[in-house]
Amino acid sequence: MLDKYGIAKRIAKEIKDGYYVNLGIGIPTLVANYISDDIDVVLQSENGLLGMGPFPHEGEEDPDYINAGKQTITTLPGSVFFDSAMSFGMIRSRKIDLTILGAMEVSEQGDIANWKIPGKMVKGMGGAMDLVASAQNIIVAMQHVNKAGESKLLSACTLPLTGIKCVKKIVTELGVFDVLPMGGFKIVELHEGVTLDQVRYSTQGKLVE
């Protein structure tokens, strides 16, 4: 099974040359460290940056350079800073080719819940709703089960939804799964050491082998 770094490294393989990509908070931010040097990709941060680079080395952090999750970042030559109005203008006008998000739950129809657990304090949805409504392609980086060992790949989400029928692919510690247009999680690949029985046991929604 993969840890969070392995999940990020696997998702980086899905990024194509020429893409404009938005990285969500959590595991997705790690993807910036694993993008191949031989492709030209522009990372967008919704707080107002095009041209985000990998995380800085220890001791080289600049507190003025942060991503949407308030983590310190680096910039690449040609990077541009702008206000949030322009940033969300880019997102809403569908200029972003790929959005990579974390999630609490994903349904077999591609619905995503990633912003709120009822009864727990949250600061707000942030840019998640705009991103899932506007991105041309959405990949979710998540753990396959929650802390109680319950599946997060469900027949229907139980938490408040962020978006409906928008997720195309999911990468978890167990494997890679496509969300089919007619519903269901199709196994694309299983990570080394993972068995089909493990995936069956950990997936509550419809699994297509």
CSV table of C-alpha atoms in Angstrom, one decimal:
chain,number,residue,atom,x,y,z
A,1,MET,CA,0.0,0.0,0.0
A,2,LEU,CA,1.1,3.6,-0.6
A,3,ASP,CA,1.6,6.3,1.9
A,4,LYS,CA,0.5,9.9,1.1
A,5,TYR,CA,3.8,10.6,-0.8
A,6,GLY,CA,3.3,7.5,-2.9
A,7,ILE,CA,-0.3,8.6,-3.8
A,8,ALA,CA,1.0,12.1,-4.8
A,9,LYS,CA,3.8,10.5,-6.9
A,10,ARG,CA,1.3,8.3,-8.7
A,11,ILE,CA,-1.0,11.2,-9.4
A,12,ALA,CA,1.8,13.2,-10.9
A,13,LYS,CA,1.9,10.6,-13.7
A,14,GLU,CA,-1.5,11.8,-14.8
A,15,ILE,CA,-0.3,15.3,-15.5
A,16,LYS,CA,0.3,16.0,-19.2
A,17,ASP,CA,2.5,18.5,-21.0
A,18,GLY,CA,0.9,21.9,-21.3
A,19,TYR,CA,-1.6,21.4,-18.5
A,20,TYR,CA,-2.7,24.2,-16.2
A,21,VAL,CA,-3.3,22.4,-12.8
A,22,ASN,CA,-4.8,23.4,-9.5
A,23,LEU,CA,-3.7,21.5,-6.4
A,24,GLY,CA,-6.0,21.3,-3.5
A,25,ILE,CA,-5.1,21.2,0.2
A,26,GLY,CA,-3.6,18.0,1.8
A,27,ILE,CA,-2.1,15.2,-0.3
A,28,PRO,CA,-2.6,17.1,-3.6
A,29,THR,CA,-0.1,19.8,-2.6
A,30,LEU,CA,2.6,17.1,-2.5
A,31,VAL,CA,2.1,16.4,-6.2
A,32,ALA,CA,4.2,19.5,-7.1
A,33,ASN,CA,7.3,17.7,-5.8
A,34,TYR,CA,6.9,14.8,-8.3
A,35,ILE,CA,6.1,16.4,-11.7
A,36,SER,CA,8.5,15.2,-14.4
A,37,ASP,CA,11.1,17.6,-15.5
A,38,ASP,CA,10.5,16.8,-19.1
A,39,ILE,CA,7.0,18.3,-19.3
A,40,ASP,CA,5.9,21.9,-19.2
A,41,VAL,CA,3.1,22.4,-16.5
A,42,VAL,CA,1.8,25.5,-14.9
A,43,LEU,CA,0.5,25.1,-11.3
A,44,GLN,CA,-2.3,27.5,-10.2
A,45,SER,CA,-3.0,28.4,-6.6
A,46,GLU,CA,-6.4,29.8,-6.0
A,47,ASN,CA,-5.1,32.5,-3.6
A,48,GLY,CA,-3.5,34.1,-6.7
A,49,LEU,CA,-0.5,32.5,-8.3
A,50,LEU,CA,0.4,30.9,-11.6
A,51,GLY,CA,3.7,29.1,-11.7
A,52,MET,CA,3.9,27.5,-8.3
A,53,GLY,CA,7.0,25.3,-7.7
A,54,PRO,CA,7.8,22.5,-5.3
A,55,PHE,CA,8.0,23.0,-1.5
A,56,PRO,CA,11.1,25.0,-0.4
A,57,HIS,CA,14.0,23.3,1.4
A,58,GLU,CA,14.2,23.7,5.2
A,59,GLY,CA,15.6,27.2,6.0
A,60,GLU,CA,14.7,28.6,2.6
A,61,GLU,CA,11.1,29.3,3.3
A,62,ASP,CA,9.6,32.8,2.5
A,63,PRO,CA,6.4,33.4,4.6
A,64,ASP,CA,5.1,35.7,1.9
A,65,TYR,CA,5.0,32.8,-0.6
A,66,ILE,CA,2.1,30.5,0.4
A,67,ASN,CA,-0.5,28.3,-1.3
A,68,ALA,CA,-4.2,28.2,-0.6
A,69,GLY,CA,-3.5,25.9,2.4
A,70,LYS,CA,-1.1,28.5,3.9
A,71,GLN,CA,2.0,26.2,3.3
A,72,THR,CA,5.2,27.9,2.2
A,73,ILE,CA,6.0,27.3,-1.5
A,74,THR,CA,8.4,28.3,-4.2
A,75,THR,CA,7.8,30.0,-7.5
A,76,LEU,CA,9.3,29.3,-10.9
A,77,PRO,CA,10.7,31.7,-13.5
A,78,GLY,CA,7.8,33.6,-15.1
A,79,SER,CA,5.5,33.2,-12.1
A,80,VAL,CA,2.6,35.7,-11.8
A,81,PHE,CA,0.8,37.0,-8.7
A,82,PHE,CA,-2.7,38.4,-8.8
A,83,ASP,CA,-5.8,38.9,-6.7
A,84,SER,CA,-8.4,36.2,-5.9
A,85,ALA,CA,-11.0,37.8,-8.3
A,86,MET,CA,-8.7,37.1,-11.2
A,87,SER,CA,-7.8,33.6,-9.8
A,88,PHE,CA,-11.5,32.6,-9.6
A,89,GLY,CA,-12.1,34.2,-13.0
A,90,MET,CA,-9.6,31.7,-14.4
A,91,ILE,CA,-11.3,28.8,-12.6
A,92,ARG,CA,-14.9,29.7,-13.5
A,93,SER,CA,-14.0,30.3,-17.2
A,94,ARG,CA,-12.6,26.8,-17.3
A,95,LYS,CA,-9.0,27.7,-17.9
A,96,ILE,CA,-7.8,25.0,-15.6
A,97,ASP,CA,-7.2,21.6,-17.3
A,98,LEU,CA,-6.9,19.5,-14.2
A,99,THR,CA,-7.9,19.9,-10.5
A,100,ILE,CA,-6.5,17.5,-7.9
A,101,LEU,CA,-8.5,17.4,-4.7
A,102,GLY,CA,-8.7,15.6,-1.4
A,103,ALA,CA,-12.0,14.1,-0.4
A,104,MET,CA,-13.8,12.7,2.6
A,105,GLU,CA,-16.2,10.7,0.4
A,106,VAL,CA,-16.7,9.9,-3.3
A,107,SER,CA,-19.8,8.2,-4.7
A,108,GLU,CA,-19.9,5.7,-7.5
A,109,GLN,CA,-21.6,8.4,-9.6
A,110,GLY,CA,-18.6,10.8,-9.1
A,111,ASP,CA,-20.2,13.0,-6.4
A,112,ILE,CA,-17.6,14.4,-4.0
A,113,ALA,CA,-17.9,15.5,-0.4
A,114,ASN,CA,-14.8,17.2,0.8
A,115,TRP,CA,-15.6,20.3,2.9
A,116,LYS,CA,-17.7,19.7,5.9
A,117,ILE,CA,-18.5,17.1,8.6
A,118,PRO,CA,-21.8,18.1,10.3
A,119,GLY,CA,-21.2,19.3,13.9
A,120,LYS,CA,-17.5,20.1,13.3
A,121,MET,CA,-16.2,23.7,13.0
A,122,VAL,CA,-15.1,24.6,9.5
A,123,LYS,CA,-13.8,27.9,8.1
A,124,GLY,CA,-15.9,27.5,4.9
A,125,MET,CA,-15.8,25.7,1.6
A,126,GLY,CA,-13.0,27.8,0.1
A,127,GLY,CA,-12.6,27.3,-3.6
A,128,ALA,CA,-13.7,23.7,-3.7
A,129,MET,CA,-17.2,24.3,-5.1
A,130,ASP,CA,-15.9,26.5,-7.9
A,131,LEU,CA,-13.2,24.1,-8.8
A,132,VAL,CA,-15.4,21.0,-9.0
A,133,ALA,CA,-18.0,22.9,-11.0
A,134,SER,CA,-15.5,24.3,-13.5
A,135,ALA,CA,-12.5,22.0,-13.9
A,136,GLN,CA,-12.3,20.0,-17.1
A,137,ASN,CA,-10.9,17.0,-15.3
A,138,ILE,CA,-10.9,16.1,-11.5
A,139,ILE,CA,-8.7,13.6,-9.8
A,140,VAL,CA,-9.2,12.8,-6.1
A,141,ALA,CA,-6.3,11.9,-3.8
A,142,MET,CA,-7.7,10.2,-0.7
A,143,GLN,CA,-7.4,7.3,1.8
A,144,HIS,CA,-9.6,4.4,0.8
A,145,VAL,CA,-11.1,4.1,4.3
A,146,ASN,CA,-11.6,6.5,7.2
A,147,LYS,CA,-10.1,6.2,10.7
A,148,ALA,CA,-12.8,3.8,11.7
A,149,GLY,CA,-12.0,1.5,8.8
A,150,GLU,CA,-15.1,2.4,6.9
A,151,SER,CA,-15.1,2.8,3.1
A,152,LYS,CA,-14.9,6.3,1.6
A,153,LEU,CA,-15.8,5.0,-1.9
A,154,LEU,CA,-19.5,4.8,-1.5
A,155,SER,CA,-22.7,4.0,-3.4
A,156,ALA,CA,-23.9,7.5,-2.2
A,157,CYS,CA,-22.2,10.2,-0.1
A,158,THR,CA,-23.4,10.7,3.4
A,159,LEU,CA,-21.7,14.1,4.0
A,160,PRO,CA,-22.7,17.4,2.5
A,161,LEU,CA,-21.8,17.4,-1.2
A,162,THR,CA,-19.3,19.7,-2.8
A,163,GLY,CA,-20.1,18.7,-6.4
A,164,ILE,CA,-22.2,16.2,-8.4
A,165,LYS,CA,-21.0,13.7,-11.0
A,166,CYS,CA,-17.6,15.5,-11.4
A,167,VAL,CA,-14.9,13.1,-10.3
A,168,LYS,CA,-13.2,11.2,-13.1
A,169,LYS,CA,-10.4,9.3,-11.3
A,170,ILE,CA,-9.4,8.4,-7.7
A,171,VAL,CA,-6.0,7.4,-6.4
A,172,THR,CA,-5.9,5.8,-2.9
A,173,GLU,CA,-3.4,3.8,-0.9
A,174,LEU,CA,-4.8,0.6,-2.5
A,175,GLY,CA,-5.0,1.5,-6.2
A,176,VAL,CA,-6.2,3.7,-9.1
A,177,PHE,CA,-9.9,3.8,-10.0
A,178,ASP,CA,-11.9,5.4,-12.8
A,179,VAL,CA,-15.4,6.6,-12.1
A,180,LEU,CA,-17.5,5.2,-14.9
A,181,PRO,CA,-20.1,7.4,-16.7
A,182,MET,CA,-22.8,4.9,-15.9
A,183,GLY,CA,-21.6,4.6,-12.3
A,184,GLY,CA,-19.1,2.4,-10.5
A,185,PHE,CA,-15.4,2.3,-9.6
A,186,LYS,CA,-13.4,0.6,-12.3
A,187,ILE,CA,-10.1,-0.8,-11.1
A,188,VAL,CA,-7.3,0.7,-13.3
A,189,GLU,CA,-4.4,-0.7,-11.2
A,190,LEU,CA,-3.7,-2.1,-7.8
A,191,HIS,CA,-0.6,-0.9,-6.0
A,192,GLU,CA,2.2,-3.4,-5.2
A,193,GLY,CA,1.2,-5.9,-2.5
A,194,VAL,CA,-2.5,-5.0,-2.6
A,195,THR,CA,-4.9,-7.8,-3.3
A,196,LEU,CA,-8.3,-7.7,-5.0
A,197,ASP,CA,-9.9,-9.0,-1.8
A,198,GLN,CA,-8.6,-6.1,0.1
A,199,VAL,CA,-10.1,-3.7,-2.4
A,200,ARG,CA,-13.4,-5.5,-2.4
A,201,TYR,CA,-13.5,-5.4,1.4
A,202,SER,CA,-12.7,-1.7,1.5
A,203,THR,CA,-15.1,-0.5,-1.2
A,204,GLN,CA,-18.7,0.0,-0.3
A,205,GLY,CA,-19.8,1.3,-3.7
A,206,LYS,CA,-20.1,-0.7,-6.9
A,207,LEU,CA,-16.7,-2.1,-7.9
A,208,VAL,CA,-16.0,-3.0,-11.5
A,209,GLU,CA,-13.1,-5.4,-11.9
